[in-house]
mmCIF file of C-alpha atoms and ligand atoms in Angstrom:
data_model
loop_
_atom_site.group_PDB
_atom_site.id
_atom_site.type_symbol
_atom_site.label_atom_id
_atom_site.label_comp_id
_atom_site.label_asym_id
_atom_site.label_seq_id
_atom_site.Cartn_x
_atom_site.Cartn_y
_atom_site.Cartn_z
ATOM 1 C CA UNK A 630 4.214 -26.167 27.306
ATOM 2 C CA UNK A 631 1.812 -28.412 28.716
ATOM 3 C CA UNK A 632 -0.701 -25.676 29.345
ATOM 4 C CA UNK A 633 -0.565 -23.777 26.021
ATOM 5 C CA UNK A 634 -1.053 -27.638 24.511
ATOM 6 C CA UNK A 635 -4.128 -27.914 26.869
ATOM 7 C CA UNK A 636 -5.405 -24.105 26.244
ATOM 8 C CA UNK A 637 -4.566 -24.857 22.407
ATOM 9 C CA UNK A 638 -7.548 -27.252 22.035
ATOM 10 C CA UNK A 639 -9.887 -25.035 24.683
ATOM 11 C CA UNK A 640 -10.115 -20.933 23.255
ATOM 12 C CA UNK A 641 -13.170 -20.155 25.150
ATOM 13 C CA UNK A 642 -11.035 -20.681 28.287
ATOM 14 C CA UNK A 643 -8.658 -18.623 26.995
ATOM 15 C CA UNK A 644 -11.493 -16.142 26.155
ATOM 16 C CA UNK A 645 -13.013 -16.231 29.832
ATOM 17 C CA UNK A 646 -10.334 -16.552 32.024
ATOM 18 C CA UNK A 647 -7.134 -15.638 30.325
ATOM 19 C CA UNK A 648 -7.940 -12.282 27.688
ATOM 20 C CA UNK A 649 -11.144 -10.923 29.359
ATOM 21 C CA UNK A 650 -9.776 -12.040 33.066
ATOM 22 C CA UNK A 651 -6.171 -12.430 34.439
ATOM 23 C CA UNK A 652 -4.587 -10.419 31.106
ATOM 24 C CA UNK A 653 -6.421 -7.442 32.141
ATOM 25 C CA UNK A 654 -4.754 -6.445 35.299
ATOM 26 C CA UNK A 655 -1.172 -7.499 34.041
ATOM 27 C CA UNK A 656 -1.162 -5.425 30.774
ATOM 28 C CA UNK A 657 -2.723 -2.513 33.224
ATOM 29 C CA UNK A 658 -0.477 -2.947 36.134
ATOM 30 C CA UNK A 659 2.828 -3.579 32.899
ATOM 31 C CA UNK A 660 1.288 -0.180 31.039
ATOM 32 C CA UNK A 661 1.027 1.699 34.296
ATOM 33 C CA UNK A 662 4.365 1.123 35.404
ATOM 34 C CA UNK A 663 6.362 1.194 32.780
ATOM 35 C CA UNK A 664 4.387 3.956 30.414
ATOM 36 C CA UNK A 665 5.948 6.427 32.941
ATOM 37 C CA UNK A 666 9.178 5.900 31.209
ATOM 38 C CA UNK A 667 9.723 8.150 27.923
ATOM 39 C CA UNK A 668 11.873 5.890 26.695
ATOM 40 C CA UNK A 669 11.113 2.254 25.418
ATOM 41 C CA UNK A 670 12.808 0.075 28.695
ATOM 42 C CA UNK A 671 11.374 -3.520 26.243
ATOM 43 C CA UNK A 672 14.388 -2.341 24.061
ATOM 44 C CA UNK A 673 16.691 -1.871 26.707
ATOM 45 C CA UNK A 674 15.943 -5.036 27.915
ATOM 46 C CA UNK A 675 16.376 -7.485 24.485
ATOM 47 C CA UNK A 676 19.629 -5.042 24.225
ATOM 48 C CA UNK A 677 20.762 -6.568 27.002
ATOM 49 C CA UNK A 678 19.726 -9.749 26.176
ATOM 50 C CA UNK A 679 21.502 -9.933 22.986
ATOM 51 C CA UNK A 680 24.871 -8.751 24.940
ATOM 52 C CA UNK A 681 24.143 -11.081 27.648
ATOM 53 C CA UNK A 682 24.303 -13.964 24.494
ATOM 54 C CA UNK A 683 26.939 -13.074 23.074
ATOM 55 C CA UNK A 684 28.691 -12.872 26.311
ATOM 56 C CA UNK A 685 27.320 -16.508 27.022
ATOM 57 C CA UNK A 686 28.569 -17.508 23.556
ATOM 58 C CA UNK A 687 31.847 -16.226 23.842
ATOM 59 C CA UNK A 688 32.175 -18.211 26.859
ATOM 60 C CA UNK A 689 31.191 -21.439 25.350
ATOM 61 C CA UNK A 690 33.464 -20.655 22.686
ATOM 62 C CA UNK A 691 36.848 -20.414 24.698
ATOM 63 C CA UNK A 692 35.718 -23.733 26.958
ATOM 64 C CA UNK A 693 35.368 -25.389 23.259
ATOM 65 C CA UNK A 694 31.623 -26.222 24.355
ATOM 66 C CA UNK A 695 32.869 -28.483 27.150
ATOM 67 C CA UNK A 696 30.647 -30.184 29.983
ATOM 68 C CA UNK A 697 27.263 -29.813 28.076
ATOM 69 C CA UNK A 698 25.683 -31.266 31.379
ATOM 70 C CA UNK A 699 26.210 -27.724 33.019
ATOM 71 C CA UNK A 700 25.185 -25.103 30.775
ATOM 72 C CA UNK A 701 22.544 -26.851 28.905
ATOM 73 C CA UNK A 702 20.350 -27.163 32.084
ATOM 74 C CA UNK A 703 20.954 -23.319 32.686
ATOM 75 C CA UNK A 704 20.588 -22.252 29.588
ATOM 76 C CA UNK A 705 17.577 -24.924 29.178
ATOM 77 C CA UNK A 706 15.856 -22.349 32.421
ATOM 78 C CA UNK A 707 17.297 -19.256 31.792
ATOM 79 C CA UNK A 708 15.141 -19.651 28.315
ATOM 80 C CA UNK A 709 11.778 -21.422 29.859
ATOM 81 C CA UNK A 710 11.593 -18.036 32.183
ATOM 82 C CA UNK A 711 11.292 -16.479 28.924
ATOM 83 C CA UNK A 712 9.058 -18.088 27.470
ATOM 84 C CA UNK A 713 7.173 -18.551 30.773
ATOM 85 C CA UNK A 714 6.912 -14.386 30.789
ATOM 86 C CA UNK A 715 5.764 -14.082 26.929
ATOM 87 C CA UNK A 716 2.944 -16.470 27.324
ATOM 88 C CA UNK A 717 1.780 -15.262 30.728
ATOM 89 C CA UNK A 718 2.084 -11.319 30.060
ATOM 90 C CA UNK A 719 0.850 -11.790 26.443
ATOM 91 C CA UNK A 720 1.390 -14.640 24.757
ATOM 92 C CA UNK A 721 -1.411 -16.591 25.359
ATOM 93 C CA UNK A 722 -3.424 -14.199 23.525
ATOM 94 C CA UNK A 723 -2.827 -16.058 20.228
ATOM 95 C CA UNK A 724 -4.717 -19.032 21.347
ATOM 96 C CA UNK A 725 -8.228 -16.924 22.229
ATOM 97 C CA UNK A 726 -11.549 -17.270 19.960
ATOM 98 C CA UNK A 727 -10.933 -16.056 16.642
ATOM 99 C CA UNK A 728 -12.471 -12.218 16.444
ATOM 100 C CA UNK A 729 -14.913 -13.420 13.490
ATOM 101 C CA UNK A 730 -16.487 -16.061 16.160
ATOM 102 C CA UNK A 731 -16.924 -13.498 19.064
ATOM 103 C CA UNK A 732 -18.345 -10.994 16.932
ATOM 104 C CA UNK A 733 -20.511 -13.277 15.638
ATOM 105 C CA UNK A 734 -20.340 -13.044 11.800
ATOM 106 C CA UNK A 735 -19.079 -14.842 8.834
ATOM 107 C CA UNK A 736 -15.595 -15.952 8.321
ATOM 108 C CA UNK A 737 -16.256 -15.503 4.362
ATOM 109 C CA UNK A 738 -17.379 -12.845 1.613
ATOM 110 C CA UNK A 739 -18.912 -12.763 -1.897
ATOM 111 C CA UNK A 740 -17.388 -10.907 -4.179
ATOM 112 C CA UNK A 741 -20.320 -8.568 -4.553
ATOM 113 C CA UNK A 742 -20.157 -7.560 -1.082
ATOM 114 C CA UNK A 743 -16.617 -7.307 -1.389
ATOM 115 C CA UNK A 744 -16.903 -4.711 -4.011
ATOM 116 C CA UNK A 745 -20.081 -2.629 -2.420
ATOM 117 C CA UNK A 746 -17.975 -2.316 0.387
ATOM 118 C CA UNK A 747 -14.860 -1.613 -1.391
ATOM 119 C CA UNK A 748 -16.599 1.188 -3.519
ATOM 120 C CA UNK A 749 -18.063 2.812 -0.346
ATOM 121 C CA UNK A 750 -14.474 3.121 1.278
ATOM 122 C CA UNK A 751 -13.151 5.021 -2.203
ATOM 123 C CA UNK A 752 -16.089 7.216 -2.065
ATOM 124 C CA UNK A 753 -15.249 7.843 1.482
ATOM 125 C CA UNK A 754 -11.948 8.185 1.330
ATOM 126 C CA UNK A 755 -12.059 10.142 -2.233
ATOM 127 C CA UNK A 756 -14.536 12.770 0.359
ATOM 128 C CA UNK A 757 -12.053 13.045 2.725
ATOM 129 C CA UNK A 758 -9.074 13.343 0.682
ATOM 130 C CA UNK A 759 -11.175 16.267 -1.088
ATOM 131 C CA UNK A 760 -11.166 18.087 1.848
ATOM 132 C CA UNK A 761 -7.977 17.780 3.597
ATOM 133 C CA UNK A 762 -5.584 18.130 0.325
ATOM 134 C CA UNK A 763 -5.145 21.246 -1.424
ATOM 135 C CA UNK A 764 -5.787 19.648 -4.775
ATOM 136 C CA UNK A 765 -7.032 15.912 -6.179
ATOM 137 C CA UNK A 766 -3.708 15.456 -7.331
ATOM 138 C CA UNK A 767 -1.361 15.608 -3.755
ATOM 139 C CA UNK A 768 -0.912 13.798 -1.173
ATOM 140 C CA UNK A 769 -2.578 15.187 2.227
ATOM 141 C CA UNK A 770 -0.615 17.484 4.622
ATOM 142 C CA UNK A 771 -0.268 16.189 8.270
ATOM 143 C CA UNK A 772 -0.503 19.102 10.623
ATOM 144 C CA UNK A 773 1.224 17.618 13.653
ATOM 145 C CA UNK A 774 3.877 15.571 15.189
ATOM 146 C CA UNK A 775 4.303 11.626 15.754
ATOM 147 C CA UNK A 776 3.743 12.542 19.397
ATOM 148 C CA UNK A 777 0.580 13.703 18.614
ATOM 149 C CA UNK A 778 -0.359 10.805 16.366
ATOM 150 C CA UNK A 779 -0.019 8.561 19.433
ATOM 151 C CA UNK A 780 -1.699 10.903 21.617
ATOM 152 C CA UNK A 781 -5.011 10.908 19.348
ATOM 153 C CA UNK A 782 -4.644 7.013 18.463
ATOM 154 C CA UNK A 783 -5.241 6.693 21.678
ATOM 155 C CA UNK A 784 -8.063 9.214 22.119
ATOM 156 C CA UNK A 785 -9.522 7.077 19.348
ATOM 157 C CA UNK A 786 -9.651 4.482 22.089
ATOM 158 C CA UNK A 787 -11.402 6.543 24.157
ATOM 159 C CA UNK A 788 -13.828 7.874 21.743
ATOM 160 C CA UNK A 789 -15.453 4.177 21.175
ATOM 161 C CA UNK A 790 -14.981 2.660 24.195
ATOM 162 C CA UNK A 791 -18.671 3.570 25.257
ATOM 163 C CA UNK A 792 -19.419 1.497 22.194
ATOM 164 C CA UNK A 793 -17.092 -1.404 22.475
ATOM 165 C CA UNK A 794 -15.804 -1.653 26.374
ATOM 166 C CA UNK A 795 -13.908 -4.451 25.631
ATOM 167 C CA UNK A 796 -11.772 -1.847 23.810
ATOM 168 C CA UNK A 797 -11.138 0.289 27.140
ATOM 169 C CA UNK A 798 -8.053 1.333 27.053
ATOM 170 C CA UNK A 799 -5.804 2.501 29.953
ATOM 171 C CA UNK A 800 -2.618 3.914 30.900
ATOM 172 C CA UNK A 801 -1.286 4.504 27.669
ATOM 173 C CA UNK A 802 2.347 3.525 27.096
ATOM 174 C CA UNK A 803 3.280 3.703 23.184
ATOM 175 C CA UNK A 804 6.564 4.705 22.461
ATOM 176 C CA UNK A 805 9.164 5.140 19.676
ATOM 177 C CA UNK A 806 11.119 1.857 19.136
ATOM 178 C CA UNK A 807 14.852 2.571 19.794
ATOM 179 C CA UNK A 808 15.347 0.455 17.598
ATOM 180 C CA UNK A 809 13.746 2.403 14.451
ATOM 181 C CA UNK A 810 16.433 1.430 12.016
ATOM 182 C CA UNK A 811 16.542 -2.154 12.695
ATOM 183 C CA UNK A 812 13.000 -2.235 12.314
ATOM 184 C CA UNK A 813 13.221 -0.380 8.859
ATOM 185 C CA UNK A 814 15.742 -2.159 7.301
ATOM 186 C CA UNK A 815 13.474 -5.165 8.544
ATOM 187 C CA UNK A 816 10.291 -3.996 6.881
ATOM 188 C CA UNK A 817 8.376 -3.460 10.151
ATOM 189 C CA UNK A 818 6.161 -1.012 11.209
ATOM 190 C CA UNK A 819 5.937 -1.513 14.949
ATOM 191 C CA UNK A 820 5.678 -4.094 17.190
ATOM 192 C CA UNK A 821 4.858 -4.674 20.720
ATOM 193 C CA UNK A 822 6.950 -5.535 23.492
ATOM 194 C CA UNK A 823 5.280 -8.943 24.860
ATOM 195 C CA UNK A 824 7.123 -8.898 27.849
ATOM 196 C CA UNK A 825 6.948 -5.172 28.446
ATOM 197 C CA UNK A 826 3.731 -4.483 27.296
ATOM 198 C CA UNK A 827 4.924 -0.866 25.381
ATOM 199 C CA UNK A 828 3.985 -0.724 22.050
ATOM 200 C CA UNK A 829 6.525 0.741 19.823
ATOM 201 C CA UNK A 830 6.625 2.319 16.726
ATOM 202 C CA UNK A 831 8.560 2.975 14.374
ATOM 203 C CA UNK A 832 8.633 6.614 13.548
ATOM 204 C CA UNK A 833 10.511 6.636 10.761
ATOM 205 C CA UNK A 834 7.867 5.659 8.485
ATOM 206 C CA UNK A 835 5.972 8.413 6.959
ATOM 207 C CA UNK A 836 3.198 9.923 9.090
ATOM 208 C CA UNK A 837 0.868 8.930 7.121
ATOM 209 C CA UNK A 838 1.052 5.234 8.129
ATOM 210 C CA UNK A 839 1.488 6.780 11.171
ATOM 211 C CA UNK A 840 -2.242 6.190 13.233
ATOM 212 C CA UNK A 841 -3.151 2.864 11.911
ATOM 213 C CA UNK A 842 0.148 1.501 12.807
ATOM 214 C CA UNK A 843 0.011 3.388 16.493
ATOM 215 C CA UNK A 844 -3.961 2.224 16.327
ATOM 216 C CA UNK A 845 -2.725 -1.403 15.517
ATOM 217 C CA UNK A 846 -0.159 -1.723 18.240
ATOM 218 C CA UNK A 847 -2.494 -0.025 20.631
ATOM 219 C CA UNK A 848 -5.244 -3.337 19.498
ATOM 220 C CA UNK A 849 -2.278 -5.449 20.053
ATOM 221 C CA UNK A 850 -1.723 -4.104 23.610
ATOM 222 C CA UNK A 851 -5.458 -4.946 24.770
ATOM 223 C CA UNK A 852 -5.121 -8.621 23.930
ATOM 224 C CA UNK A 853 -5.920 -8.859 19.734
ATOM 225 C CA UNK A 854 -2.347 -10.802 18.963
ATOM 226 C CA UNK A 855 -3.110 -11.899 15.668
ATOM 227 C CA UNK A 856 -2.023 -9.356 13.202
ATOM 228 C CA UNK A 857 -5.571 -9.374 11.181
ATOM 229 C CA UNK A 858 -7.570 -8.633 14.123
ATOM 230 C CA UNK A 859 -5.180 -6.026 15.310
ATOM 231 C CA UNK A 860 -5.379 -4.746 11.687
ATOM 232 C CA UNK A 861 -9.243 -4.513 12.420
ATOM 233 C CA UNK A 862 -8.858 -3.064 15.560
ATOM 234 C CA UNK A 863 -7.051 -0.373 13.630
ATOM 235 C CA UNK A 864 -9.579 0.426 11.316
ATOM 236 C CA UNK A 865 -12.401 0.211 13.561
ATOM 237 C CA UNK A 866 -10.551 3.083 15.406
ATOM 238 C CA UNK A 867 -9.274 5.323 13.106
ATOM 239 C CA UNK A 868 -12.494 5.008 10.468
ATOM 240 C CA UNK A 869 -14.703 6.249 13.684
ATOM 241 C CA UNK A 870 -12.019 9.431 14.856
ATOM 242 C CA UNK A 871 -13.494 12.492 15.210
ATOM 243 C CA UNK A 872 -10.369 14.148 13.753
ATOM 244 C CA UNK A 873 -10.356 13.862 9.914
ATOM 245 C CA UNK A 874 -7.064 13.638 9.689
ATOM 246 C CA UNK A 875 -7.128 10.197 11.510
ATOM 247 C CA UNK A 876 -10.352 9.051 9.544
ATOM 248 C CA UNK A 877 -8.524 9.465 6.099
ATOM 249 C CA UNK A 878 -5.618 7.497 7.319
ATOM 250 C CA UNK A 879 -8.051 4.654 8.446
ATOM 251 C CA UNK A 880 -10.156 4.561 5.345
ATOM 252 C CA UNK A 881 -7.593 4.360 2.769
ATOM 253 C CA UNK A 882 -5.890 1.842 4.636
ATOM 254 C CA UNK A 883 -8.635 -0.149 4.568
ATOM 255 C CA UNK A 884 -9.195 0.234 1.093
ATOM 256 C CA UNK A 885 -6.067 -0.653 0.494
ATOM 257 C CA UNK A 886 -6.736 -4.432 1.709
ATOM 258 C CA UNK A 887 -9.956 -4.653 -0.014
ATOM 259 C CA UNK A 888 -8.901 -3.370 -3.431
ATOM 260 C CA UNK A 889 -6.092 -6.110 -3.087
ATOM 261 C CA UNK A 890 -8.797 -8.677 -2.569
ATOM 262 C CA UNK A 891 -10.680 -7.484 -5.664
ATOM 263 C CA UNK A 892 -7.680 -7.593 -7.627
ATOM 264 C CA UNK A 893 -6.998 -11.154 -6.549
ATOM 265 C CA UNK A 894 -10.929 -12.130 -7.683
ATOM 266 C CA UNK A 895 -11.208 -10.136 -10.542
ATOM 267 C CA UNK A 896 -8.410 -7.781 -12.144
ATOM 268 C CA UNK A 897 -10.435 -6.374 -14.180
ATOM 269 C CA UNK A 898 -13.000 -4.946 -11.845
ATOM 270 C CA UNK A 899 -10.254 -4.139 -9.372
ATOM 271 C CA UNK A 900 -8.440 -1.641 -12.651
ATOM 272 C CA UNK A 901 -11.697 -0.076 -13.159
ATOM 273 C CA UNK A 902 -12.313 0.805 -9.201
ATOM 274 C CA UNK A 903 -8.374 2.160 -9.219
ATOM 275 C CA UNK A 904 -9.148 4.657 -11.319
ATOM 276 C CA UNK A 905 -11.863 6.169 -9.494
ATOM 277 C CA UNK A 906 -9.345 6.783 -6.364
ATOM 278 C CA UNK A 907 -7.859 10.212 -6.311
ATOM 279 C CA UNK A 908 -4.645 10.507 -7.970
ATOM 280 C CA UNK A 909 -3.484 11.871 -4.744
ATOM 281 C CA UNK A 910 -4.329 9.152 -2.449
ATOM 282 C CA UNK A 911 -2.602 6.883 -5.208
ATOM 283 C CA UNK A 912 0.309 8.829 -4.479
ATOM 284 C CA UNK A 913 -0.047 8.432 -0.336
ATOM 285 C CA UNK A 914 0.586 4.828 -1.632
ATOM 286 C CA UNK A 915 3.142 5.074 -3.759
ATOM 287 C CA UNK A 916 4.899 7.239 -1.066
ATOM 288 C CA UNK A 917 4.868 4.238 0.721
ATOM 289 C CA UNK A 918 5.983 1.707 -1.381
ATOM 290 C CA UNK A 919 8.687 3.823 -2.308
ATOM 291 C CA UNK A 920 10.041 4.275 1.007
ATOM 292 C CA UNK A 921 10.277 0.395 1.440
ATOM 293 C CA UNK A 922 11.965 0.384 -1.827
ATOM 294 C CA UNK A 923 14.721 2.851 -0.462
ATOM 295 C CA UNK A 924 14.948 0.672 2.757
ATOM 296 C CA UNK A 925 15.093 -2.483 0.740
ATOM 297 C CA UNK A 926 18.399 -4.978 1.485
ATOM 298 C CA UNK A 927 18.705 -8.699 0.996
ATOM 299 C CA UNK A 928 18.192 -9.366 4.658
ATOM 300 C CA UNK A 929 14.491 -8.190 4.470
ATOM 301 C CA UNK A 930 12.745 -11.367 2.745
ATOM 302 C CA UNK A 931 14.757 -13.635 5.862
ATOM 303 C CA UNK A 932 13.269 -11.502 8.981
ATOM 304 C CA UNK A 933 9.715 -11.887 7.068
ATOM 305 C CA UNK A 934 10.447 -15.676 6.374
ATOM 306 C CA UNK A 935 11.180 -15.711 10.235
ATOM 307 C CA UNK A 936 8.548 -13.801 11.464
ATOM 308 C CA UNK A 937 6.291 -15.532 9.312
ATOM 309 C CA UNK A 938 7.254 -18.751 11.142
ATOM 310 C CA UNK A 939 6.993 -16.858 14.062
ATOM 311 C CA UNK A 940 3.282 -16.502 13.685
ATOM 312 C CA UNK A 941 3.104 -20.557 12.578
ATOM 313 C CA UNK A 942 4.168 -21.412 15.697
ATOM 314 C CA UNK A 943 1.850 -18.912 17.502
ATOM 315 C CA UNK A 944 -1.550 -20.030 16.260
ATOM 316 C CA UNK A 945 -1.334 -18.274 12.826
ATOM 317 C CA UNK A 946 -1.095 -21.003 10.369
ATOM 318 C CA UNK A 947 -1.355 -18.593 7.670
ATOM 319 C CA UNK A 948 1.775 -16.923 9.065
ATOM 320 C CA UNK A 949 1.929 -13.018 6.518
ATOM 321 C CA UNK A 950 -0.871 -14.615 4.691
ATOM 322 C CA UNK A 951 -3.534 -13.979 7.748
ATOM 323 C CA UNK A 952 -3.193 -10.523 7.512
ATOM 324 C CA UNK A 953 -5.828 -10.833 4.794
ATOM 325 C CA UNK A 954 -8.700 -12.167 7.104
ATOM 326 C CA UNK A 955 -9.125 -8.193 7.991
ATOM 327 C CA UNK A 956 -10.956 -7.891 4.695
ATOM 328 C CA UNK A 957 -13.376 -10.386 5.954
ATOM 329 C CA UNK A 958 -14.363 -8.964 9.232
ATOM 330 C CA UNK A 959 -14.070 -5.469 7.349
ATOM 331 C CA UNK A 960 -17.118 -6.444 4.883
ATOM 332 C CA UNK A 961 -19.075 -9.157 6.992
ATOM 333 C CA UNK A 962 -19.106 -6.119 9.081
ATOM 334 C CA UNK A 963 -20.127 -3.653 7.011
ATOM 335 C CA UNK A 964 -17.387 -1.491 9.127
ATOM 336 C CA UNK A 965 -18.645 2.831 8.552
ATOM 337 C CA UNK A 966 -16.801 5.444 10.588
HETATM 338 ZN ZN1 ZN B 1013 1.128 -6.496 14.610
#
């Protein structure tokens, strides 16, 4: 704790020595090791760990909670090795320089740029939807597999790392979560193992969410903890894939930040650019929104209130709210496929 509150107040350290040194070799020598698995073994574990608690518990239970000296010291270590391995196998992650400053560009946006840019991702994505959907009016046709979807998210890696080899990325290991309904019923799309270094997914989703969520994880895996920049990561990947299929996923999810932007600026203008999107991508989005709304229970809004603390307490004072920052390296960057 003592370190993190030093490293806190010092990101450039945490740049140098921590993300661009020590975290590369144990996310490679984690991803080696345990991508050989097929199976997620970062599930298996917090299985256990949740059995293991309520073992603990039901122990503490029968003894009515008696000599506190005892089992508050070993619980008091048992957790501070956890939290010991999330900081020093990822964690620490959350307290590097903020994308925006290593990239070198603004943190904010006028709205003008904001709607150039947006207008050039519907024309984009309007181009690609042309070509890959039968008609204007339906949604595009995925001709493969999840597997596949994680094979060429992380080809996408390899296509720009020539470009960006900070972005080199290395014995794969992204996996379906075992844990797919939990994660559905929770309103997640994936998450990565910060202990285990797998990225999982959750494959129940439809595939069209498919490679940014695979691409986002992936971003998450080399070092980008904060949910925007693994967002950009995502983009930046899938925009620039060779396979078409990929690209049309990418754009539209990026447009689908920036047009909520506009609409939060100007409602208007934000109408007015909705209609020029192709029926059919409106309906990739609807498809969407209506499978959360079939997954929807009253236990949903608590996991987000707690992951959203979650990220507080991890350097994300926005907690949901950052996820919006995207937008802002999106335009300042002028981001094109
Ligand atoms: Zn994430």
């Amino acid at each position: 704790m003592l370190v993190i509150f030093i490293l806190k107040r010092n990101p450039a350290w945490v740049e140098e020595f921590y993300s661009n040194g020590i975290y590369i070799y144990i996310s490679n020598i984690l991803r080696k090791f345990l991508g050989y698995f097929p199976f997620s073994i970062g599930d298996v574990f917090y299985a256990l760990l949740v059995f293991f608690f309520i073992v603990w518990l039901r122990k503490r239970i029968i003894s009515r909670f008696k000599n506190p000296q005892k089992w508050v010291i070993a619980a008091f270590a048992k957790v501070s090795i956890l939290f010991f391995l999330f900081h020093i196998n990822w964690g620490l992650n959350y307290y590097r320089l903020p994308l925006h400053q290593s990239l070198e560009i603004e943190a904010d946006y006028d709205t003008e740029s904001l709607v150039k840019y947006t207008t050039y991702l519907i024309q984009k994505s309007n181009e690609l939807h042309h070509r890959l959907a039968k008609s204007d009016s339906v949604t595009v046709n995925f001709p493969f597999d999840k597997k596949e979807v994680f094979r060429l998210s992380v080809e996408g890696y390899h296509h720009i790392q020539q470009q960006y080899p900070e972005l080199t990325y290395n014995n794969a290991s992204v996996k379906p979560s075992l844990f797919r309904y939990f994660l559905t019923i929770m309103g997640f799309n994936g998450y990565l193992n910060p202990i285990t270094n797998e990225a999982q997914i959750n494959t129940k989703i439809p595939l069209f969410k498919l490679p940014t969520t695979t691409s986002h994880e992936i971003g998450h895996q080399l070092g980008f903890a904060k949910e925007n920049e693994a967002n950009y990561m995502a983009c930046l990947v899938t925009m620039s894939h060779p396979n078409e299929y990929m690209k049309y996923a990418g754009y539209t999810f990026a447009l689908s930040y920036c047009l909520g932007e506009v609409s939060k600026r100007d409602v208007c203008l934000s109408e007015n650019l909705y209609a020029s999107i192709n029926p059919g991508i409106i309906k990739e989005y609807q498809q969407i929104h209506q499978f959360w709304l079939e997954h929807e229970n009253p236990l949903e809004p608590f996991f987000k209130l707690f992951y959203g603390q979650y990220l507080k307490v991890n350097n994300q004072p926005q907690g949901m709210q950052s996820y919006n920052y995207v937008v802002a390296l999106l335009v300042n960057k002028n981001l094109k496929g």
